[in-house]
Each structure stands twice: as structure tokens, then as C-alpha cells.
Short mmCIF file of C-alpha atoms and ligand atoms in Angstrom, two decimals:
data_model
loop_
_atom_site.label_atom_id
_atom_site.label_comp_id
_atom_site.label_asym_id
_atom_site.label_seq_id
_atom_site.Cartn_x
_atom_site.Cartn_y
_atom_site.Cartn_z
CA UNK A 89 -13.52 -8.65 20.78
CA UNK A 90 -14.39 -5.30 18.89
CA UNK A 91 -13.62 -5.18 15.24
CA UNK A 92 -14.35 -2.90 12.53
CA UNK A 93 -16.45 -4.89 9.96
CA UNK A 94 -17.30 -4.30 6.58
CA UNK A 95 -20.96 -4.41 6.00
CA UNK A 96 -21.82 -3.26 2.12
CA UNK A 97 -20.19 -0.64 0.09
CA UNK A 98 -19.53 2.73 1.73
CA UNK A 99 -20.70 0.84 5.46
CA UNK A 100 -18.82 -0.06 8.23
CA UNK A 101 -19.70 -0.85 11.90
CA UNK A 102 -17.40 -1.63 14.58
CA UNK A 103 -18.70 -4.59 16.45
CA UNK A 104 -18.39 -7.48 18.95
CA UNK A 105 -17.10 -10.54 17.10
CA UNK A 106 -16.16 -13.99 18.44
CA UNK A 107 -12.23 -13.70 19.34
CA UNK A 108 -9.65 -15.22 16.89
CA UNK A 109 -8.49 -19.00 17.37
CA UNK A 110 -5.43 -21.04 16.92
CA UNK A 111 -6.39 -23.03 13.87
CA UNK A 112 -3.19 -24.32 12.82
CA UNK A 113 0.35 -25.02 14.02
CA UNK A 114 1.92 -22.30 12.49
CA UNK A 115 -0.55 -19.61 13.98
CA UNK A 116 -0.09 -17.17 16.45
CA UNK A 117 -2.94 -14.62 17.89
CA UNK A 118 -1.83 -10.84 18.58
CA UNK A 119 -3.23 -8.44 20.49
CA UNK A 120 -3.26 -5.18 18.93
CA UNK A 121 -1.91 -2.29 19.85
CA UNK A 122 -1.71 -0.26 17.08
CA UNK A 123 -3.22 -0.57 13.58
CA UNK A 124 -3.68 1.78 10.41
CA UNK A 125 -6.32 2.76 7.60
CA UNK A 126 -4.67 2.17 4.21
CA UNK A 127 -5.37 3.74 0.87
CA UNK A 128 -6.19 0.33 -0.76
CA UNK A 129 -8.80 0.00 2.30
CA UNK A 130 -10.39 2.69 0.72
CA UNK A 131 -11.06 0.48 -2.50
CA UNK A 132 -12.93 -2.14 -0.16
CA UNK A 133 -14.81 0.67 1.27
CA UNK A 134 -15.72 2.17 -1.94
CA UNK A 135 -16.96 -1.31 -3.10
CA UNK A 136 -14.60 -1.99 -5.91
CA UNK A 137 -13.35 -4.80 -4.55
CA UNK A 138 -15.52 -8.62 -5.28
CA UNK A 139 -16.10 -11.03 -2.82
CA UNK A 140 -16.33 -8.87 0.18
CA UNK A 141 -18.96 -10.15 2.81
CA UNK A 142 -20.61 -8.75 5.45
CA UNK A 143 -19.04 -8.99 8.58
CA UNK A 144 -15.62 -9.16 7.15
CA UNK A 145 -13.25 -7.63 9.51
CA UNK A 146 -11.00 -4.99 7.69
CA UNK A 147 -7.05 -4.00 8.32
CA UNK A 148 -4.14 -5.48 6.84
CA UNK A 149 -1.40 -2.78 8.87
CA UNK A 150 -1.14 -4.00 12.37
CA UNK A 151 1.01 -4.77 15.07
CA UNK A 152 0.40 -5.87 18.94
CA UNK A 153 1.73 -8.54 21.44
CA UNK A 154 1.91 -12.47 21.04
CA UNK A 155 -0.80 -13.97 23.41
CA UNK A 156 -1.03 -17.27 22.11
CA UNK A 157 1.28 -19.66 19.76
CA UNK A 158 0.90 -22.39 18.08
CA UNK A 159 3.11 -25.34 18.27
CA UNK A 160 4.56 -25.21 15.13
CA UNK A 161 6.03 -21.54 16.10
CA UNK A 162 9.29 -21.68 17.89
CA UNK A 163 10.63 -18.41 16.85
CA UNK A 164 7.87 -16.17 18.91
CA UNK A 165 6.39 -16.34 22.31
CA UNK A 166 3.98 -15.18 24.48
CA UNK A 167 4.54 -11.37 25.22
CA UNK A 168 6.69 -10.87 22.29
CA UNK A 169 6.05 -7.55 20.08
CA UNK A 170 5.78 -7.74 16.69
CA UNK A 171 4.69 -6.19 13.37
CA UNK A 172 2.83 -8.22 11.09
CA UNK A 173 3.49 -7.82 7.17
CA UNK A 174 0.04 -7.45 5.35
CA UNK A 175 1.19 -10.29 2.52
CA UNK A 176 0.48 -13.81 4.25
CA UNK A 177 3.39 -15.89 2.62
CA UNK A 178 4.18 -19.65 3.74
CA UNK A 179 8.22 -19.06 3.56
CA UNK A 180 8.57 -22.06 1.80
CA UNK A 181 7.17 -22.49 -1.43
CA UNK A 182 8.89 -21.55 -4.40
CA UNK A 183 7.80 -17.93 -5.23
CA UNK A 184 8.57 -17.48 -1.36
CA UNK A 185 12.06 -19.01 -1.59
CA UNK A 186 12.78 -16.64 -4.88
CA UNK A 187 11.85 -13.76 -2.36
CA UNK A 188 8.38 -13.29 -4.25
CA UNK A 189 6.58 -13.09 -0.86
CA UNK A 190 3.42 -11.44 -2.48
CA UNK A 191 2.98 -14.41 -4.55
CA UNK A 192 3.17 -17.06 -1.87
CA UNK A 193 1.66 -20.09 -3.35
CA UNK A 194 0.20 -21.97 -0.32
CA UNK A 195 -1.17 -18.70 1.23
CA UNK A 196 -4.43 -18.38 -0.61
CA UNK A 197 -6.88 -20.98 0.05
CA UNK A 198 -9.48 -19.18 -2.39
CA UNK A 199 -6.60 -19.08 -4.97
CA UNK A 200 -9.16 -21.02 -7.38
CA UNK A 201 -11.84 -17.92 -6.71
CA UNK A 202 -8.95 -15.09 -7.77
CA UNK A 203 -7.87 -17.53 -11.01
CA UNK A 204 -11.31 -17.30 -12.12
CA UNK A 205 -11.82 -13.51 -11.26
CA UNK A 206 -8.30 -11.90 -12.19
CA UNK A 207 -6.76 -15.03 -13.91
CA UNK A 208 -4.07 -15.29 -11.23
CA UNK A 209 -3.65 -15.70 -7.60
CA UNK A 210 -1.35 -13.61 -5.65
CA UNK A 211 -1.02 -14.49 -1.65
CA UNK A 212 -3.44 -14.28 0.81
CA UNK A 213 -3.85 -10.61 2.17
CA UNK A 214 -5.17 -9.67 5.71
CA UNK A 215 -8.73 -8.37 5.89
CA UNK A 216 -8.91 -8.07 1.76
CA UNK A 217 -11.70 -10.11 0.32
CA UNK A 218 -12.47 -13.73 0.14
CA UNK A 219 -10.89 -14.34 -3.35
CA UNK A 220 -7.43 -12.91 -1.32
CA UNK A 221 -8.10 -15.61 1.47
CA UNK A 222 -10.87 -14.39 3.54
CA UNK A 223 -8.54 -13.54 6.51
CA UNK A 224 -9.93 -11.44 9.23
CA UNK A 225 -7.93 -8.19 9.19
CA UNK A 226 -6.04 -6.28 11.68
CA UNK A 227 -8.36 -3.33 12.65
CA UNK A 228 -9.56 -4.99 15.65
CA UNK A 229 -8.71 -5.98 19.10
CA UNK A 230 -7.12 -9.34 18.11
CA UNK A 231 -6.07 -10.78 15.01
CA UNK A 232 -5.08 -14.63 14.21
CA UNK A 233 -1.67 -14.68 12.08
CA UNK A 234 -0.98 -17.66 9.88
CA UNK A 235 2.67 -18.55 9.22
CA UNK A 236 3.32 -16.87 12.15
CA UNK A 237 6.98 -18.26 12.48
CA UNK A 238 7.55 -17.22 9.42
CA UNK A 239 5.91 -13.43 8.53
CA UNK A 240 6.22 -11.13 11.94
CA UNK A 241 9.13 -9.23 13.11
CA UNK A 242 9.85 -9.27 16.39
CA UNK A 243 10.43 -5.49 17.96
CA UNK A 244 13.39 -5.43 20.48
CA UNK A 245 13.74 -1.68 20.96
CA UNK A 246 11.73 0.70 22.74
CA UNK A 247 10.67 2.37 19.39
CA UNK A 248 7.37 3.30 19.79
CA UNK A 249 4.63 1.89 17.88
CA UNK A 250 4.32 4.92 15.40
CA UNK A 251 7.68 4.60 13.85
CA UNK A 252 7.50 0.52 13.39
CA UNK A 253 3.82 0.06 12.80
CA UNK A 254 4.74 0.90 8.60
CA UNK A 255 6.86 -1.53 8.23
CA UNK A 256 3.76 -3.69 7.89
CA UNK A 257 3.44 -2.18 4.22
CA UNK A 258 3.40 1.49 3.24
CA UNK A 259 7.36 2.14 4.26
CA UNK A 260 8.43 -1.24 2.17
CA UNK A 261 6.04 -0.43 -0.70
CA UNK A 262 7.27 3.13 -1.14
CA UNK A 263 10.85 1.65 -0.28
CA UNK A 264 10.51 -1.08 -3.25
CA UNK A 265 9.09 1.55 -5.35
CA UNK A 266 12.38 3.54 -5.02
CA UNK A 267 14.51 0.74 -5.08
CA UNK A 268 13.11 -0.66 -8.71
CA UNK A 269 14.06 2.52 -10.00
CA UNK A 270 17.91 1.09 -9.65
CA UNK A 271 18.99 5.09 -9.23
CA UNK A 272 21.99 6.61 -9.95
CA UNK A 273 23.79 9.34 -8.26
CA UNK A 274 22.00 12.60 -9.95
CA UNK A 275 18.89 10.74 -10.90
CA UNK A 276 15.60 12.74 -10.99
CA UNK A 277 12.73 10.73 -9.72
CA UNK A 278 9.18 11.54 -10.24
CA UNK A 279 6.36 10.30 -8.09
CA UNK A 280 2.61 10.35 -9.06
CA UNK A 281 0.55 10.29 -6.00
CA UNK A 282 1.83 12.47 -3.00
CA UNK A 283 -0.31 10.28 -0.34
CA UNK A 284 1.58 8.05 2.06
CA UNK A 285 2.95 5.52 -0.02
CA UNK A 286 4.36 8.31 -2.34
CA UNK A 287 5.69 9.97 0.31
CA UNK A 288 7.56 6.64 1.51
CA UNK A 289 8.88 6.67 -2.31
CA UNK A 290 10.01 9.98 -1.99
CA UNK A 291 11.53 9.64 1.36
CA UNK A 292 13.28 6.51 0.05
CA UNK A 293 14.26 7.81 -3.49
CA UNK A 294 16.49 10.18 -1.46
CA UNK A 295 17.70 7.25 1.01
CA UNK A 296 18.83 5.44 -2.08
CA UNK A 297 20.82 8.70 -3.49
CA UNK A 298 18.03 10.31 -6.06
CA UNK A 299 19.61 14.18 -6.08
CA UNK A 300 15.68 15.30 -7.21
CA UNK A 301 12.48 13.94 -6.45
CA UNK A 302 9.42 15.79 -7.80
CA UNK A 303 5.95 15.17 -6.34
CA UNK A 304 2.80 14.90 -8.42
CA UNK A 305 -0.61 15.27 -6.70
CA UNK A 306 -3.34 17.68 -6.85
CA UNK A 307 -4.12 18.30 -3.19
CA UNK A 308 -1.85 21.01 -1.97
CA UNK A 309 -1.34 20.06 1.78
CA UNK A 310 0.23 16.66 0.39
CA UNK A 311 2.55 18.56 -1.84
CA UNK A 312 3.23 20.61 1.07
CA UNK A 313 4.22 17.23 2.96
CA UNK A 314 6.44 16.37 -0.29
CA UNK A 315 8.29 19.74 -0.24
CA UNK A 316 8.77 18.55 3.37
CA UNK A 317 10.91 15.42 2.53
CA UNK A 318 12.39 17.56 -0.05
CA UNK A 319 10.58 17.06 -3.30
CA UNK A 320 9.97 19.43 -5.71
CA UNK A 321 5.99 19.48 -6.66
CA UNK A 322 3.38 19.42 -9.53
CA UNK A 323 -0.19 20.28 -9.23
CA UNK A 324 -1.49 18.49 -12.08
CA UNK A 325 -4.73 20.59 -11.95
CA UNK A 326 -2.32 23.93 -12.55
CA UNK A 327 0.25 22.35 -14.89
CA UNK A 328 0.45 19.83 -18.06
CA UNK A 329 2.45 17.32 -15.88
CA UNK A 330 4.59 15.81 -19.11
CA UNK A 331 5.57 19.40 -20.49
CA UNK A 332 6.42 20.48 -17.02
CA UNK A 333 8.57 17.67 -16.30
CA UNK A 334 10.59 18.16 -19.55
CA UNK A 335 11.14 21.46 -18.70
CA UNK A 336 12.48 20.81 -15.51
CA UNK A 337 14.87 18.52 -16.52
CA UNK A 338 16.33 19.91 -19.64
CA UNK A 339 13.91 18.34 -21.89
CA UNK A 340 14.84 14.67 -21.26
CA UNK A 341 12.19 13.70 -18.64
CA UNK A 342 12.66 11.99 -15.28
CA UNK A 343 15.08 9.07 -14.85
CA UNK A 344 12.25 7.42 -13.37
CA UNK A 345 8.64 7.37 -12.84
CA UNK A 346 7.17 5.99 -9.70
CA UNK A 347 3.06 5.38 -10.12
CA UNK A 348 1.95 5.55 -6.42
CA UNK A 349 -1.41 6.12 -7.47
CA UNK A 350 -3.50 2.53 -8.92
CA UNK A 351 -6.34 2.15 -10.39
CA UNK A 352 -8.29 5.18 -8.95
CA UNK A 353 -5.83 7.90 -10.72
CA UNK A 354 -8.10 10.95 -10.93
CA UNK A 355 -8.09 13.54 -13.44
CA UNK A 356 -11.09 15.29 -13.55
CA UNK A 357 -10.01 17.73 -16.83
CA UNK A 358 -9.38 15.47 -19.70
CA UNK A 359 -11.63 13.41 -22.00
CA UNK A 360 -9.25 10.28 -21.52
CA UNK A 361 -10.32 10.13 -17.89
CA UNK A 362 -14.05 10.04 -18.89
CA UNK A 363 -13.75 7.55 -21.22
CA UNK A 364 -12.16 5.09 -18.65
CA UNK A 365 -14.90 6.36 -16.25
CA UNK A 366 -17.54 4.97 -18.48
CA UNK A 367 -15.54 2.22 -19.22
CA UNK A 368 -14.91 0.97 -15.89
CA UNK A 369 -18.59 1.93 -14.92
CA UNK A 370 -19.76 -0.58 -17.87
CA UNK A 371 -17.51 -3.04 -16.49
CA UNK A 372 -15.53 -2.88 -20.16
CA UNK A 373 -12.26 -1.77 -18.30
CA UNK A 374 -11.43 -2.19 -14.90
CA UNK A 375 -8.80 0.73 -14.40
CA UNK A 376 -8.60 4.21 -14.54
CA UNK A 377 -4.81 4.42 -15.22
CA UNK A 378 -4.31 8.26 -16.12
CA UNK A 379 -1.24 8.43 -13.98
CA UNK A 380 0.29 5.19 -15.77
CA UNK A 381 0.04 6.68 -18.88
CA UNK A 382 1.18 9.94 -17.99
CA UNK A 383 4.46 8.37 -16.73
CA UNK A 384 5.43 6.36 -19.58
CA UNK A 385 4.71 9.26 -21.48
CA UNK A 386 7.05 11.34 -19.66
CA UNK A 387 9.64 9.21 -18.86
CA UNK A 388 13.46 9.55 -20.03
CA UNK A 389 14.14 7.80 -23.38
CA UNK A 390 16.13 4.46 -21.33
CA UNK A 391 14.04 5.33 -18.20
CA UNK A 392 12.45 3.17 -15.88
CA UNK A 393 8.66 2.76 -14.86
CA UNK A 394 8.25 1.44 -11.03
CA UNK A 395 4.46 0.52 -10.46
CA UNK A 396 3.41 0.51 -6.86
CA UNK A 397 0.04 1.74 -7.07
CA UNK A 398 -2.42 -1.01 -7.00
CA UNK A 399 -4.02 -2.67 -10.27
CA UNK A 400 -6.53 -5.46 -10.56
CA UNK A 401 -7.08 -5.93 -14.03
CA UNK A 402 -7.36 -4.65 -17.48
CA UNK A 403 -6.50 -1.39 -18.93
CA UNK A 404 -7.03 0.39 -22.02
CA UNK A 405 -5.42 2.89 -24.42
CA UNK A 406 -1.71 1.55 -23.07
CA UNK A 407 0.78 3.34 -24.75
CA UNK A 408 3.05 0.58 -25.99
CA UNK A 409 4.68 2.47 -28.54
CA UNK A 410 6.06 5.08 -26.36
CA UNK A 411 7.30 1.97 -24.21
CA UNK A 412 8.67 -0.02 -26.90
CA UNK A 413 10.34 2.50 -29.18
CA UNK A 414 11.87 4.64 -26.00
CA UNK A 415 13.12 1.55 -24.73
CA UNK A 416 11.60 1.91 -20.81
CA UNK A 417 11.50 -0.48 -18.70
CA UNK A 418 8.94 -1.40 -16.49
CA UNK A 419 9.07 -2.97 -12.94
CA UNK A 420 6.22 -3.58 -10.54
CA UNK A 421 4.42 -5.91 -7.96
CA UNK A 422 2.66 -5.80 -4.67
CA UNK A 423 5.29 -5.56 -2.19
CA UNK A 424 7.50 -8.26 -1.26
CA UNK A 425 7.03 -6.78 2.31
CA UNK A 426 9.29 -9.76 4.19
CA UNK A 427 12.14 -9.01 2.17
CA UNK A 428 12.51 -5.16 3.59
CA UNK A 429 11.03 -5.57 7.41
CA UNK A 430 14.76 -6.03 8.85
CA UNK A 431 16.52 -3.94 6.30
CA UNK A 432 14.54 -1.12 7.12
CA UNK A 433 14.21 -1.72 10.74
CA UNK A 434 17.60 -1.18 10.86
CA UNK A 435 17.34 2.42 8.73
CA UNK A 436 14.61 3.60 11.69
CA UNK A 437 17.23 2.24 14.25
CA UNK A 438 19.92 4.31 12.74
CA UNK A 439 17.88 7.32 12.64
CA UNK A 440 18.00 7.39 8.62
CA UNK A 441 14.24 7.77 8.68
CA UNK A 442 11.32 8.50 11.47
CA UNK A 443 8.32 6.76 9.48
CA UNK A 444 5.68 8.36 12.05
CA UNK A 445 6.00 11.72 9.92
CA UNK A 446 3.13 10.72 7.85
CA UNK A 447 0.60 10.04 10.30
CA UNK A 448 -2.11 12.88 10.57
CA UNK A 449 -4.79 11.40 12.85
CA UNK A 450 -4.74 8.97 15.72
CA UNK A 451 -8.42 8.13 16.65
CA UNK A 452 -9.97 4.88 18.78
CA UNK A 453 -10.99 1.94 16.98
CA UNK A 454 -14.80 2.74 17.72
CA UNK A 455 -13.83 5.86 15.31
CA UNK A 456 -12.79 3.73 12.33
CA UNK A 457 -16.19 4.42 9.95
CA UNK A 458 -15.81 7.84 10.76
CA UNK A 459 -11.93 7.76 9.89
CA UNK A 460 -12.50 6.12 6.71
CA UNK A 461 -14.86 8.96 5.32
CA UNK A 462 -12.23 11.69 6.68
CA UNK A 463 -9.24 9.34 4.93
CA UNK A 464 -11.58 9.14 1.89
CA UNK A 465 -12.78 12.71 1.33
CA UNK A 466 -9.46 14.14 2.60
CA UNK A 467 -10.96 15.95 5.31
CA UNK A 468 -9.19 18.12 8.35
CA UNK A 469 -5.95 17.65 5.65
CA UNK A 470 -5.71 13.90 6.41
CA UNK A 471 -2.85 11.94 5.75
CA UNK A 472 -2.46 8.67 7.49
CA UNK A 473 -4.60 7.58 10.26
CA UNK A 474 -3.73 5.50 13.41
CA UNK A 475 -6.60 3.24 15.08
CA UNK A 476 -5.65 2.07 18.88
CA UNK A 477 -7.89 -0.79 20.18
ZN1 ZN B 1182 -1.78 -1.22 3.02
ZN1 ZN B 1183 4.89 -19.51 0.16
#
């Protein structure tokens, strides 16, 4: 089969590789009909994530048709159309029983490596390094799906791929970001990062009853997309964000702040950013958390900080004083995707949201390497790329 393979830092090749095989009773093989490139794939592309090996197949947002099932998969049959959550979860362990699917205790066979490098091991993810399981990803013609009796969701409607594909990651991730804000009528929610996850967080905040959403980014086309979802916008290269937010909220700050940026926050003009760059380059700090610091500094007294942007390790200059003295609550987590797939599919069916609004490009799988560059460099107003094997 054809697959998009990681060949080294910023080097990808679509290659012929062996077809995946059923290895365990609970496996299924899915013939992929649509897959996407995610912002977190760029962390792999740019070489930020250790334990990648030459030839690893990328991709964790994919859907398709079941072509083979193991003996233990009673709920799926050949021909079923499914979306596959990016978190691989067994459904049986204590974390899965508690609904903490991104912390599944059984799915990562390399948990020891993750514990050594990060101090902990989350669930395994598709196409996301060997310390997170080494499972081949879905930017390919086929993929092996472990625990297929638990994770994948059958799509029985005639909804097109473009409307349901993002149930695999970014719609649930954005939704969880908004849900963690415990939104009350009249609330104002600020969202750092107006990329696809941020756009879903904004749309979800409105679905959950926010009165106002304020999007913070620096790319005019992304801010324009945010305005289309009904958000007000701030360009952080033009204004001081904490000041502007106070002005927009009668001096109090937003009721909740969502960090949809994570470890590669960009802020060219501040000394703090230069400090983070140096510390990160010399491996004294693993994150560049400008957005998170700003969110904490800007939030209303007693408000909530919801972190859905991805972090991996340690940060410096953490504003613990403002966080503590102003009674802020921090809520966070890798998305527990399986919690949200059914209820969000229901919202799509009901016409409350059409997730295809994020797509800017549809490419052939063979064009994936070019797509990564277009997406990373924000060429051609690139927002979200769907790949067709
Ligand atoms: Zn993703
Ligand atoms: Zn589990």
C-alpha cells in the first residue's frame, strides 16, 4: 500500500510499504477513505518529538471502511464505515472505565520509554512516535486499528466524510476545551489560537451557550475565519492582548480562557519569547508557553483556564502567583475522544454544526509531503488539509 512516511526531520516520502495485518483478536483493518493533517503532526515534522524512526507512517485523523476484523471484534463487520479516534484505548482499564480514554493503561506497549522521557505515559496514539506506541498512522491506504471493538464509531448515515472525519480528533478536542470552561449564560470565552482546533473550540463555546467569543491569533485569514463563526478577534501583533481583553470586558477579563496553541506558541516581539527559544534550544525548558502565560494573566478572577494545546514537558516562568491569588481553575487533558464521538455525531446529524467548515485544501495522499509544507508555512491561506488515498 501507499503511505506517508517520516524519513527524518522535515523529510517525508509517500512510499510503498507492506499492507497491515491483523495481529490481535481485537484488531480491524480499515481501508482509508479520508485522512487529515493535524497541527500536532507538525511537531513530528519539525522534529520536536523524540523516538521517531525512519519509515514511520504518520497520521492520526482517519476514517474508512472495515475490510477485515479479528475474532474478538463482534460489533463491526466487513463493509462498515467507521471513524477512528486518535487515542488508542482498551475500554477496560481503570482509566478507560473512568472515561479518561487518553490515559488508557493498556494501549501503549512502550509505556516504559514514555515514562523515562516524559515521566509518565499516556495512551498510545496512531502515528505518533515509538514512545507513544509505535502504531503506524492513517495517512495511508490501510491501517490496523487495535481495540477495534471499542474505539471506532460506525457511521450509518449518508453524511459525507468531510462532515464526520474530524470526530477523530479536532472537533472533540475543541469541544472538550469549551466544555471544560463550564460555560454559563452571558459568558465571554477567549481562545488563544485560531487554527482548526481553536475554531472548533469557538464554535463549541457558542453551542454551549457562550455569549461572546474572542479569538486571538496573528494570521488575518484565520481571524477572518474566526469572525465567520461569530467571534470577535484580536491580532496579538497589533495589540497588547491582556489590555485589549480587559477593555472588552469592563476591566474584568474573560470568564474563561482556552489555550489552543500549546508548546510552539509564537510571539516574535517579546523578550520572554526569546528567553523561551534559548531555553528550549538548549533543552533547559521543553515548552514555549507564551499563550498559556497570557491566558493566566488575562482571565477574570475566579475564572477557568482550559488547556487543549499540546504540551510535553516543563515550562519556565509559570505565573503561579496570579493563578493562586486570583482563584483561577486550570482544566486540561489530551482529548478523551471516545467520550464525545457519539454526542457530537448527534449534533452533526441535527444540523447544529457542519465540521467541514474548517477544510481549506483537499489533496491526494501522494501530495502529503507538499501539504505539510503548505500547512506549516500557512501558504495559500491553508487552514486544514484532507488527504484522499
Ligand atoms: Zn490531530
Ligand atoms: Zn484502557
